Amino acid sequence: FVEPPAAIEFGNRIRELEVEEQREVDRILLEATDRVRPLRDALVASLGALIALDSLYARARYAIEFGCANAELGAAREGFTIVGGRHPLLLAQGVEVVPFDLSMAPGERTLLISGPNTGGKTVLLKAVGLLSMLAQCGVPVPVEPGTRLAVFDDVYADIGDEQSIEASLSTFSAHLRNLGEILRLSTDRSLALVDELGSGTDPVEGAALGGAILEALTARGVLTLATTHLGALKQLAGENPGVVNASLQFDAAALAPTYRLVKGIPGRSYGISIAKRLNLPEAVINRAEERLPIDERNATALIESLERRDAELSARERETAAMANEARERARRLAERELHVREREREVERASRQEARRYLLDARAEIERTIAELRRTASAESEEAARGARQRVERMAQEQGEALTRMDAAARAGARGNGGAANEPLREGDSVEVTTLGGKVGRVIDVRADEVIVAVGVMKVAVAPGTLRRMTRQPAERAVTLVGDAPEVHAPTEIDLRGMRADEAETAVLHAVDSAIRADLRELRIIHGKGTGALRAMVSEMLRKDTRVRGFRTGAWNEGGTGVTVAEL
């Protein structure tokens, strides 16, 4: 390539202009920098504030996205309680996480976790460490309310394989170096996380060394979480009061981990079970089981029994919780029904009182009109008779007025007794007449501030004290008092109306609904047949007006079709 002579001069000019442009840019930037230089402290402060705001905003977004809760902080000597803990990194990856609950009491310093491979032991160790450090850094942690985390002066971890040819470190040597540092530096305010304690060497020597290390850390008060497969280490919980066993459960049938943490029970390794599942020769499996030490076989059988009992207890706890929820729901329905009945009784009582008052006022007005008429029409000859009639009418008016006055007084002060009885307050066991029920005789079973609970036959009613009349003597036929809501044992679940007249069918439906309500039945099946549809229309109208019926429907094809109505109570 040869540059043309005519282009050399233009090329040089372009280079000069580019250099001048760069110099001008540098001059402008330098001038702008000199102008901003006095604001340096303010800009640095603003940058620090933006960093703090950005950090707080990021923590808030993290808390909202992963449903974090506030965790209380306490001293390491007091242990910790984690409710619904989840591994932060697994959450960030969008993996479905099984929450865990873990609590360490003040006297429990070492948690020895055992269980099968890929069961989640290492993930649990890392989750506890990450949750503790995040909380101490002021970052919300993915836990449930009720969590209390400990504040540690340092966290030590021996997790993973740090084998190094360059440093002449084997797997076991690398573990020993880390464990030695933990023993040298940890305090009673530290957290130690040790994975696969005692591995990498002879199992007997590894178990002995691991047991000695755990005893030393426990005696020092270091809060330690360690995982192991060695059966000898699982016996430490029975020898040292500060050591507690725990396990991550495994589904023996599916040979898959459940990631469910159980405290107090050591876990099995399931090595032989997994070998069976992988179709190793049966002779090899049987020989392996024979070579297991008798103590190891006994421990495995005991652990299996404990796991089975724990599963049964968990199932019973769930069943008990379901029964308790059902009982609470039933109590709520009964309370609502009692409240509804009480309101209806009060409405009936109020309407009856108003009707009686209106009747008395009308009668009194009629009496006064009659007196006035007698006074106008009375003659000299019938003066004596008119005087006698007037006296009788006036006496009737006076009696009606006194009755009206007594009724008003009883309505205003119902708690002060009832008509015709002594001024003594009503007591439990008294026999009374209930005026609002047509004078039916009942027995007082509870006296409250503004109402009295009376048992009338198999029915309990709440009435105002002013509507009761104390019996001076006990009735010959004593009413049976039912304490509580005793359902009828033989309440029918269906009734047959076919062949009945309309009035007979109406009475039968009313009695059947009453019995079903008392027996707390959910449904009542009413058979009325198809025919002309008159009985079906009558039943539908009754159920529609009855407030105790939630709804009703025509029977399904296997329930009788249109010849049956099913009422939901």
Coordinates of C-alpha atoms in Angstrom, one line a residue:
F1 CA 0.0 0.0 0.0
V2 CA 1.3 3.4 -1.0
E3 CA -0.4 6.5 0.5
P4 CA -1.1 9.1 -2.3
P5 CA 0.8 12.4 -1.8
A6 CA -2.4 14.4 -2.0
A7 CA -3.8 12.5 1.0
I8 CA -0.8 13.0 3.3
E9 CA -1.5 16.6 4.1
F10 CA -5.2 16.0 4.8
G11 CA -4.3 12.9 7.0
N12 CA -1.9 15.0 9.1
R13 CA -4.5 17.7 9.5
I14 CA -7.0 15.1 10.8
R15 CA -4.5 13.9 13.3
E16 CA -3.8 17.4 14.6
L17 CA -7.5 18.1 15.0
E18 CA -8.0 14.9 16.9
V19 CA -5.2 15.9 19.3
E20 CA -6.7 19.4 19.8
E21 CA -10.1 17.8 20.5
Q22 CA -8.6 15.6 23.2
R23 CA -6.8 18.5 24.7
E24 CA -10.1 20.5 24.8
V25 CA -11.9 17.6 26.4
D26 CA -9.2 17.3 29.1
R27 CA -9.4 21.1 29.7
I28 CA -13.2 21.0 30.1
L29 CA -13.1 18.0 32.4
L30 CA -10.3 19.6 34.5
E31 CA -12.3 22.8 34.8
A32 CA -15.5 20.9 35.8
T33 CA -13.5 18.9 38.3
D34 CA -12.1 22.1 39.9
R35 CA -15.7 23.5 40.2
V36 CA -16.9 20.2 41.8
R37 CA -13.9 19.8 44.1
P38 CA -15.3 22.0 47.0
L39 CA -18.4 19.6 47.1
R40 CA -16.3 16.5 47.6
D41 CA -17.3 15.9 51.3
A42 CA -21.0 16.3 50.4
L43 CA -20.7 14.0 47.4
V44 CA -18.9 11.4 49.5
A45 CA -21.7 11.6 52.2
S46 CA -24.4 11.3 49.5
L47 CA -22.6 8.2 48.1
G48 CA -22.6 6.7 51.6
A49 CA -26.3 7.4 52.1
L50 CA -27.1 5.9 48.7
I51 CA -25.2 2.8 49.6
A52 CA -27.1 2.5 52.9
L53 CA -30.4 3.0 51.2
D54 CA -29.6 0.5 48.4
S55 CA -28.7 -2.1 51.1
L56 CA -31.8 -1.5 53.1
Y57 CA -34.0 -1.7 49.9
A58 CA -32.3 -4.9 48.8
R59 CA -32.9 -6.5 52.3
A60 CA -36.6 -5.4 52.2
R61 CA -37.0 -6.9 48.7
Y62 CA -35.4 -10.2 49.9
A63 CA -37.7 -10.3 53.0
I64 CA -40.8 -9.8 50.9
E65 CA -39.9 -12.2 48.1
F66 CA -39.0 -15.1 50.4
G67 CA -41.4 -14.5 53.2
C68 CA -38.9 -13.7 55.9
A69 CA -39.9 -13.0 59.5
N70 CA -38.3 -11.0 62.3
A71 CA -36.0 -13.2 64.5
E72 CA -35.2 -12.4 68.0
L73 CA -31.5 -12.4 69.0
G74 CA -30.2 -13.9 72.3
A75 CA -27.0 -15.0 74.0
A76 CA -25.2 -18.1 72.7
R77 CA -25.4 -19.7 76.1
E78 CA -29.2 -19.7 75.9
G79 CA -29.3 -21.8 72.8
F80 CA -31.6 -21.0 69.8
T81 CA -35.0 -21.9 68.3
I82 CA -35.5 -22.0 64.5
V83 CA -39.1 -22.3 63.3
G84 CA -39.7 -23.1 59.6
G85 CA -36.1 -22.5 58.7
R86 CA -35.1 -22.7 55.0
H87 CA -31.7 -22.6 53.3
P88 CA -31.2 -19.1 51.7
L89 CA -29.3 -20.4 48.7
L90 CA -31.8 -23.1 47.9
L91 CA -34.5 -20.5 48.0
A92 CA -32.6 -18.2 45.6
Q93 CA -32.3 -21.1 43.2
G94 CA -36.0 -21.6 43.1
V95 CA -35.8 -25.1 44.6
E96 CA -38.7 -26.4 46.6
V97 CA -37.4 -26.4 50.2
V98 CA -38.7 -28.5 53.1
P99 CA -38.7 -26.2 56.2
F100 CA -37.1 -27.5 59.4
D101 CA -37.7 -26.8 63.1
L102 CA -34.8 -27.0 65.4
S103 CA -34.4 -26.0 69.1
M104 CA -31.4 -26.1 71.4
A105 CA -32.0 -25.6 75.1
P106 CA -29.5 -23.9 77.3
G107 CA -28.2 -27.2 78.6
E108 CA -27.9 -28.8 75.2
R109 CA -24.5 -27.8 73.6
T110 CA -24.0 -30.5 70.9
L111 CA -26.4 -31.8 68.3
L112 CA -25.2 -35.0 66.6
I113 CA -27.1 -35.5 63.3
S114 CA -27.1 -38.9 61.6
G115 CA -28.9 -40.4 58.7
P116 CA -28.4 -41.7 55.2
N117 CA -26.4 -40.1 52.4
T118 CA -28.1 -37.4 50.4
G119 CA -30.5 -36.9 53.3
G120 CA -29.8 -33.2 53.8
K121 CA -27.4 -33.3 56.8
T122 CA -24.8 -31.0 55.3
V123 CA -27.5 -28.6 54.0
L124 CA -28.9 -28.4 57.5
L125 CA -25.5 -27.5 58.9
K126 CA -25.0 -24.8 56.3
A127 CA -28.5 -23.5 56.8
V128 CA -28.0 -23.0 60.5
G129 CA -24.7 -21.2 60.0
L130 CA -26.1 -18.9 57.2
L131 CA -29.2 -18.0 59.1
S132 CA -27.2 -17.1 62.2
M133 CA -24.7 -14.9 60.2
L134 CA -27.4 -13.2 58.1
A135 CA -29.3 -12.2 61.2
Q136 CA -26.1 -10.8 62.8
C137 CA -25.5 -8.8 59.6
G138 CA -29.0 -7.3 59.8
V139 CA -30.4 -9.3 56.9
P140 CA -33.9 -10.8 57.2
V141 CA -33.8 -14.6 57.4
P142 CA -36.3 -17.0 55.8
V143 CA -37.9 -18.3 59.0
E144 CA -41.3 -18.3 60.6
P145 CA -42.4 -16.1 63.6
G146 CA -41.2 -17.4 66.9
T147 CA -37.6 -17.9 65.8
R148 CA -34.9 -16.8 68.3
L149 CA -31.3 -16.9 67.0
A150 CA -28.1 -16.8 69.0
V151 CA -25.4 -14.1 68.6
F152 CA -21.9 -15.8 68.2
D153 CA -18.5 -14.2 68.5
D154 CA -17.3 -16.5 65.6
V155 CA -18.4 -19.4 63.5
Y156 CA -16.1 -22.3 62.7
A157 CA -16.8 -24.9 60.0
D158 CA -15.2 -28.1 58.9
I159 CA -17.3 -28.9 55.8
G160 CA -16.2 -30.6 52.6
D161 CA -12.9 -32.1 51.5
E162 CA -9.7 -30.0 51.5
Q163 CA -7.3 -32.6 50.2
S164 CA -4.1 -31.0 48.9
I165 CA -1.1 -32.7 47.3
E166 CA 0.9 -29.4 47.3
A167 CA 0.4 -29.0 51.1
S168 CA 0.8 -32.8 51.7
L169 CA -2.6 -33.0 53.2
S170 CA -4.8 -36.1 53.0
T171 CA -8.6 -35.9 53.6
F172 CA -8.2 -37.0 57.2
S173 CA -5.2 -34.6 57.8
A174 CA -7.2 -31.7 56.4
H175 CA -10.1 -32.5 58.8
L176 CA -7.7 -32.8 61.7
R177 CA -6.1 -29.4 61.0
N178 CA -9.5 -27.7 60.9
L179 CA -10.7 -29.5 64.1
G180 CA -7.5 -28.5 65.8
E181 CA -8.1 -24.8 65.0
I182 CA -11.7 -25.1 66.3
L183 CA -10.5 -26.6 69.6
R184 CA -7.8 -23.9 69.9
L185 CA -9.9 -20.8 69.1
S186 CA -13.6 -21.6 69.9
T187 CA -15.3 -20.2 73.1
D188 CA -18.6 -20.8 74.8
R189 CA -20.0 -18.0 72.6
S190 CA -18.9 -19.7 69.3
L191 CA -20.7 -21.9 66.8
A192 CA -18.9 -25.0 65.4
L193 CA -20.2 -26.9 62.4
V194 CA -18.5 -30.2 61.7
D195 CA -19.4 -32.4 58.8
E196 CA -18.7 -36.2 58.7
L197 CA -17.0 -36.3 62.0
G198 CA -14.5 -39.3 62.3
S199 CA -14.5 -40.1 58.6
G200 CA -11.4 -40.6 56.5
T201 CA -9.7 -43.1 58.7
D202 CA -10.3 -46.4 60.6
P203 CA -13.9 -46.3 61.8
V204 CA -12.9 -47.4 65.4
E205 CA -10.2 -44.9 65.7
G206 CA -12.2 -42.2 64.0
A207 CA -15.2 -42.8 66.3
A208 CA -12.9 -42.6 69.4
L209 CA -11.2 -39.4 68.2
G210 CA -14.5 -37.8 67.2
G211 CA -16.1 -38.7 70.5
A212 CA -13.2 -37.1 72.4
I213 CA -13.4 -33.9 70.2
L214 CA -17.2 -33.6 70.9
E215 CA -16.7 -34.1 74.6
A216 CA -14.1 -31.4 74.7
L217 CA -16.3 -28.9 72.8
T218 CA -19.3 -29.8 74.9
A219 CA -17.3 -29.3 78.2
R220 CA -16.1 -25.9 76.9
G221 CA -19.7 -24.9 76.1
V222 CA -19.3 -24.4 72.4
L223 CA -22.6 -24.7 70.5
T224 CA -21.7 -27.6 68.1
L225 CA -23.6 -29.2 65.2
A226 CA -21.9 -32.3 63.8
T227 CA -22.9 -35.0 61.3
T228 CA -21.7 -38.6 61.3
H229 CA -22.3 -42.1 60.0
L230 CA -20.5 -43.8 62.9
G231 CA -22.7 -45.8 65.2
A232 CA -20.4 -45.5 68.2
L233 CA -20.8 -41.7 68.2
K234 CA -24.6 -42.0 68.5
Q235 CA -24.1 -43.4 72.0
L236 CA -22.6 -40.2 73.2
A237 CA -26.1 -38.8 73.9
G238 CA -26.6 -41.4 76.6
E239 CA -23.2 -40.8 78.2
N240 CA -23.0 -37.0 78.0
P241 CA -26.0 -34.8 79.1
G242 CA -25.0 -32.0 76.8
V243 CA -25.1 -34.1 73.7
V244 CA -28.4 -34.7 71.8
N245 CA -29.1 -37.0 68.9
A246 CA -31.0 -36.0 65.8
S247 CA -31.8 -37.5 62.4
L248 CA -33.0 -36.7 59.0
Q249 CA -35.7 -39.2 58.1
F250 CA -35.6 -41.5 55.1
D251 CA -38.4 -43.3 53.3
A252 CA -37.4 -46.9 53.5
A253 CA -40.0 -48.0 51.0
A254 CA -39.2 -45.5 48.3
L255 CA -35.5 -45.2 49.4
A256 CA -35.7 -41.5 49.1
P257 CA -35.0 -38.8 51.8
T258 CA -37.9 -36.9 53.3
Y259 CA -35.6 -34.1 54.7
R260 CA -37.7 -34.1 57.9
L261 CA -35.6 -33.4 61.0
V262 CA -36.4 -35.4 64.2
K263 CA -34.7 -34.5 67.4
G264 CA -33.9 -37.1 70.0
I265 CA -33.6 -40.1 67.7
P266 CA -30.5 -41.1 65.9
G267 CA -30.7 -42.1 62.2
R268 CA -29.8 -45.1 60.2
S269 CA -27.5 -45.2 57.2
Y270 CA -29.6 -47.6 55.1
G271 CA -26.5 -48.8 53.4
I272 CA -27.7 -52.5 53.2
S273 CA -31.2 -51.4 52.2
I274 CA -29.9 -49.3 49.3
A275 CA -27.7 -52.2 48.3
K276 CA -30.8 -54.4 48.1
R277 CA -32.6 -51.8 46.0
L278 CA -29.7 -51.8 43.6
N279 CA -30.0 -55.5 43.1
L280 CA -26.8 -56.7 44.7
P281 CA -26.7 -60.5 44.9
E282 CA -28.8 -61.8 47.8
A283 CA -26.0 -64.0 49.1
V284 CA -23.8 -60.9 49.4
I285 CA -26.6 -59.0 51.2
N286 CA -27.1 -61.8 53.7
R287 CA -23.4 -62.2 54.4
A288 CA -23.1 -58.4 55.0
E289 CA -26.0 -58.6 57.5
E290 CA -24.3 -61.5 59.3
R291 CA -21.0 -59.6 59.5
L292 CA -22.7 -56.7 61.3
P293 CA -21.7 -56.6 65.0
I294 CA -24.5 -57.7 67.3
D295 CA -24.5 -54.4 69.1
E296 CA -24.9 -52.6 65.7
R297 CA -27.8 -54.8 64.8
N298 CA -29.5 -54.3 68.1
A299 CA -29.0 -50.5 67.8
T300 CA -30.4 -50.5 64.3
A301 CA -33.5 -52.5 65.4
L302 CA -34.0 -50.1 68.3
I303 CA -33.7 -47.1 66.0
E304 CA -36.2 -48.7 63.5
S305 CA -38.7 -49.2 66.4
L306 CA -38.3 -45.6 67.5
E307 CA -38.9 -44.4 64.0
R308 CA -42.0 -46.5 63.7
R309 CA -43.4 -45.3 67.0
D310 CA -42.6 -41.7 66.0
A311 CA -44.5 -42.1 62.8
E312 CA -47.5 -43.5 64.7
L313 CA -47.4 -40.7 67.2
S314 CA -47.2 -38.1 64.4
A315 CA -50.3 -39.7 62.7
R316 CA -52.1 -39.7 66.0
E317 CA -51.2 -36.1 66.6
R318 CA -52.6 -35.2 63.2
E319 CA -55.8 -37.1 63.9
T320 CA -56.2 -35.5 67.3
A321 CA -55.7 -32.0 65.7
A322 CA -58.3 -32.8 63.1
M323 CA -60.7 -34.0 65.8
A324 CA -60.0 -30.9 67.9
N325 CA -60.7 -28.6 64.9
E326 CA -63.9 -30.5 64.2
A327 CA -65.0 -30.1 67.8
R328 CA -64.2 -26.4 67.8
E329 CA -66.3 -26.0 64.5
R330 CA -69.2 -28.0 66.1
A331 CA -69.0 -25.8 69.2
R332 CA -69.1 -22.7 67.1
R333 CA -72.1 -24.0 65.2
L334 CA -73.9 -24.8 68.4
A335 CA -73.1 -21.4 69.8
E336 CA -74.5 -19.7 66.7
R337 CA -77.6 -21.9 66.8
E338 CA -78.1 -21.1 70.5
L339 CA -77.7 -17.4 69.8
H340 CA -80.2 -17.6 67.0
V341 CA -82.7 -19.4 69.1
R342 CA -82.3 -16.9 71.9
E343 CA -82.8 -14.0 69.6
R344 CA -86.0 -15.6 68.2
E345 CA -87.2 -16.2 71.8
R346 CA -86.6 -12.6 72.6
E347 CA -88.4 -11.4 69.5
V348 CA -91.4 -13.7 70.3
E349 CA -91.5 -12.5 73.9
R350 CA -91.3 -8.8 72.8
A351 CA -94.0 -9.3 70.3
S352 CA -96.2 -11.1 72.8
R353 CA -95.7 -8.3 75.4
Q354 CA -96.5 -5.7 72.8
E355 CA -99.6 -7.6 71.7
A356 CA -100.8 -8.0 75.3
R357 CA -100.2 -4.3 76.0
R358 CA -102.1 -3.4 72.8
Y359 CA -105.0 -5.7 73.8
L360 CA -105.2 -4.2 77.3
L361 CA -105.1 -0.6 76.0
D362 CA -107.9 -1.5 73.5
A363 CA -109.9 -3.1 76.2
R364 CA -109.5 -0.1 78.5
A365 CA -110.5 2.3 75.8
E366 CA -113.6 0.2 75.1
I367 CA -114.5 0.2 78.8
E368 CA -114.1 4.0 78.9
R369 CA -116.4 4.3 75.9
T370 CA -118.9 2.1 77.5
I371 CA -118.9 4.1 80.7
A372 CA -119.4 7.3 78.8
E373 CA -122.3 5.8 76.9
L374 CA -123.9 4.6 80.0
R375 CA -123.6 8.1 81.6
R376 CA -125.2 9.6 78.5
T377 CA -128.1 7.2 78.2
A378 CA -128.8 6.6 81.9
S379 CA -132.4 7.7 82.9
A380 CA -133.9 8.4 86.3
E381 CA -135.7 5.0 86.3
S382 CA -132.6 3.0 85.5
E383 CA -130.2 5.1 87.5
E384 CA -129.8 2.3 90.1
A385 CA -129.0 -0.3 87.5
A386 CA -126.7 2.1 85.6
R387 CA -124.9 2.9 88.8
G388 CA -124.3 -0.8 89.5
A389 CA -123.2 -1.4 85.9
R390 CA -120.9 1.6 86.1
Q391 CA -119.4 0.3 89.2
R392 CA -118.7 -3.1 87.7
V393 CA -117.2 -1.6 84.5
E394 CA -115.1 0.8 86.6
R395 CA -113.9 -2.1 88.6
M396 CA -112.9 -4.0 85.4
A397 CA -111.1 -1.0 84.1
Q398 CA -109.2 -0.6 87.4
E399 CA -108.2 -4.3 87.2
Q400 CA -107.1 -4.0 83.6
G401 CA -105.1 -0.9 84.5
E402 CA -103.4 -2.7 87.4
A403 CA -102.6 -5.7 85.1
L404 CA -101.1 -3.3 82.5
T405 CA -99.0 -1.6 85.2
R406 CA -97.7 -4.9 86.5
M407 CA -96.8 -6.0 83.0
D408 CA -94.8 -2.8 82.4
A409 CA -93.1 -3.1 85.7
A410 CA -92.1 -6.7 85.0
A411 CA -90.8 -5.8 81.6
R412 CA -88.7 -3.0 83.0
A413 CA -87.3 -5.0 86.0
G414 CA -87.4 -8.6 84.9
A415 CA -84.6 -9.6 87.2
R416 CA -86.6 -8.7 90.4
G417 CA -88.8 -11.7 90.4
N418 CA -92.1 -12.7 88.8
G419 CA -95.9 -12.2 89.4
G420 CA -97.5 -13.9 92.3
A421 CA -94.3 -15.4 93.7
A422 CA -92.3 -14.2 96.7
N423 CA -89.6 -11.6 96.2
E424 CA -86.9 -14.3 96.6
P425 CA -84.6 -14.6 93.6
L426 CA -84.9 -17.7 91.5
R427 CA -82.4 -20.5 92.2
E428 CA -81.3 -23.5 90.3
G429 CA -83.7 -26.4 90.7
D430 CA -86.8 -24.2 91.2
S431 CA -90.0 -25.4 89.4
V432 CA -91.5 -22.6 87.3
E433 CA -94.3 -21.9 84.8
V434 CA -93.1 -20.4 81.5
T435 CA -95.9 -17.9 80.5
T436 CA -94.5 -17.4 77.0
L437 CA -94.9 -21.2 76.3
G438 CA -98.5 -21.3 77.4
G439 CA -97.8 -22.1 81.1
K440 CA -95.6 -25.1 80.5
V441 CA -93.8 -26.3 83.6
G442 CA -90.0 -26.4 83.6
R443 CA -87.0 -26.4 86.0
V444 CA -84.4 -23.7 86.4
I445 CA -80.9 -24.9 85.5
D446 CA -79.0 -21.6 85.4
V447 CA -79.7 -18.0 86.5
R448 CA -77.8 -15.3 84.7
A449 CA -77.8 -11.5 84.9
D450 CA -80.6 -10.8 82.5
E451 CA -82.1 -14.2 81.7
V452 CA -82.9 -17.6 83.1
I453 CA -82.1 -21.0 81.5
V454 CA -85.1 -23.3 81.9
A455 CA -85.3 -27.0 80.9
V456 CA -88.8 -27.8 79.5
G457 CA -88.9 -31.5 78.7
V458 CA -86.0 -32.2 76.3
M459 CA -85.7 -28.5 75.4
K460 CA -83.6 -25.7 77.0
V461 CA -84.9 -22.1 76.6
A462 CA -83.5 -18.8 77.7
V463 CA -86.3 -16.4 78.9
A464 CA -86.6 -13.2 80.9
P465 CA -87.2 -13.6 84.6
G466 CA -90.5 -11.6 84.3
T467 CA -92.1 -14.3 82.2
L468 CA -91.6 -17.0 84.9
R469 CA -94.0 -17.9 87.7
R470 CA -92.6 -19.8 90.7
M471 CA -94.5 -23.0 91.5
T472 CA -95.5 -23.1 95.2
R473 CA -95.4 -26.9 95.2
Q474 CA -93.5 -29.4 93.1
P475 CA -95.5 -30.8 90.1
A476 CA -96.4 -34.5 90.3
E477 CA -94.6 -35.1 87.0
R478 CA -91.1 -33.8 87.3
A479 CA -89.5 -32.4 84.2
V480 CA -86.2 -34.1 83.2
T481 CA -83.3 -31.7 83.2
L482 CA -80.7 -32.3 80.4
V483 CA -77.3 -30.7 81.1
G484 CA -75.7 -29.9 77.8
D485 CA -77.0 -30.5 74.3
A486 CA -77.9 -34.2 74.3
P487 CA -78.6 -35.3 70.8
E488 CA -81.3 -37.9 70.0
V489 CA -79.6 -41.2 69.3
H490 CA -82.2 -42.5 66.9
A491 CA -83.0 -39.4 64.9
P492 CA -84.1 -40.5 61.4
T493 CA -81.9 -39.5 58.5
E494 CA -84.9 -39.8 56.1
I495 CA -88.7 -39.6 56.3
D496 CA -91.4 -40.9 53.9
L497 CA -94.4 -38.7 53.2
R498 CA -96.0 -40.8 50.5
G499 CA -99.7 -41.3 51.2
M500 CA -100.0 -38.5 53.7
R501 CA -102.3 -35.5 53.6
A502 CA -100.7 -32.0 53.4
D503 CA -101.3 -31.2 57.1
E504 CA -99.9 -34.6 58.1
A505 CA -96.9 -34.2 55.9
E506 CA -96.2 -30.7 57.2
T507 CA -96.2 -31.9 60.8
A508 CA -93.9 -34.9 59.9
V509 CA -91.4 -32.6 58.2
L510 CA -91.4 -30.2 61.1
H511 CA -90.7 -33.0 63.6
A512 CA -88.1 -34.6 61.5
V513 CA -86.2 -31.3 61.1
D514 CA -86.4 -30.7 64.9
S515 CA -85.0 -34.2 65.6
A516 CA -82.2 -33.8 63.0
I517 CA -81.2 -30.4 64.4
R518 CA -81.0 -31.8 67.9
A519 CA -79.0 -34.8 66.7
D520 CA -76.7 -32.5 64.8
L521 CA -77.3 -34.2 61.5
R522 CA -75.9 -32.6 58.3
E523 CA -78.6 -33.8 55.9
L524 CA -82.2 -35.0 56.0
R525 CA -83.7 -37.0 53.1
I526 CA -87.4 -36.3 52.5
I527 CA -89.2 -38.8 50.3
H528 CA -92.4 -37.3 48.8
G529 CA -92.8 -39.2 45.5
K530 CA -93.3 -37.6 42.1
G531 CA -97.1 -37.7 41.6
T532 CA -98.7 -34.3 41.0
G533 CA -95.8 -32.4 42.7
A534 CA -98.0 -30.9 45.5
L535 CA -96.1 -32.6 48.3
R536 CA -92.8 -31.5 46.7
A537 CA -93.9 -27.9 46.5
M538 CA -95.1 -27.9 50.1
V539 CA -91.8 -29.4 51.3
S540 CA -89.8 -26.8 49.3
E541 CA -91.8 -23.9 50.7
M542 CA -91.3 -25.2 54.3
L543 CA -87.6 -25.6 53.9
R544 CA -87.2 -22.2 52.2
K545 CA -88.8 -20.5 55.2
D546 CA -87.0 -22.5 57.9
T547 CA -83.9 -20.5 58.9
R548 CA -82.3 -23.7 60.3
V549 CA -82.0 -25.1 56.7
R550 CA -78.9 -24.0 54.9
G551 CA -80.2 -25.2 51.5
F552 CA -82.0 -28.0 49.8
R553 CA -81.7 -29.9 46.5
T554 CA -83.4 -32.5 44.4
G555 CA -82.1 -36.0 44.9
A556 CA -79.5 -37.4 42.5
W557 CA -80.3 -40.3 40.1
N558 CA -79.2 -42.8 42.8
E559 CA -81.0 -41.0 45.6
G560 CA -84.5 -41.1 44.1
G561 CA -84.4 -38.3 41.6
T562 CA -87.3 -35.7 41.7
G563 CA -89.2 -37.9 44.2
V564 CA -86.7 -37.0 46.9
T565 CA -85.6 -33.6 48.4
V566 CA -82.3 -33.5 50.4
A567 CA -82.2 -30.7 53.0
E568 CA -78.8 -29.4 54.2
L569 CA -79.1 -28.3 57.9

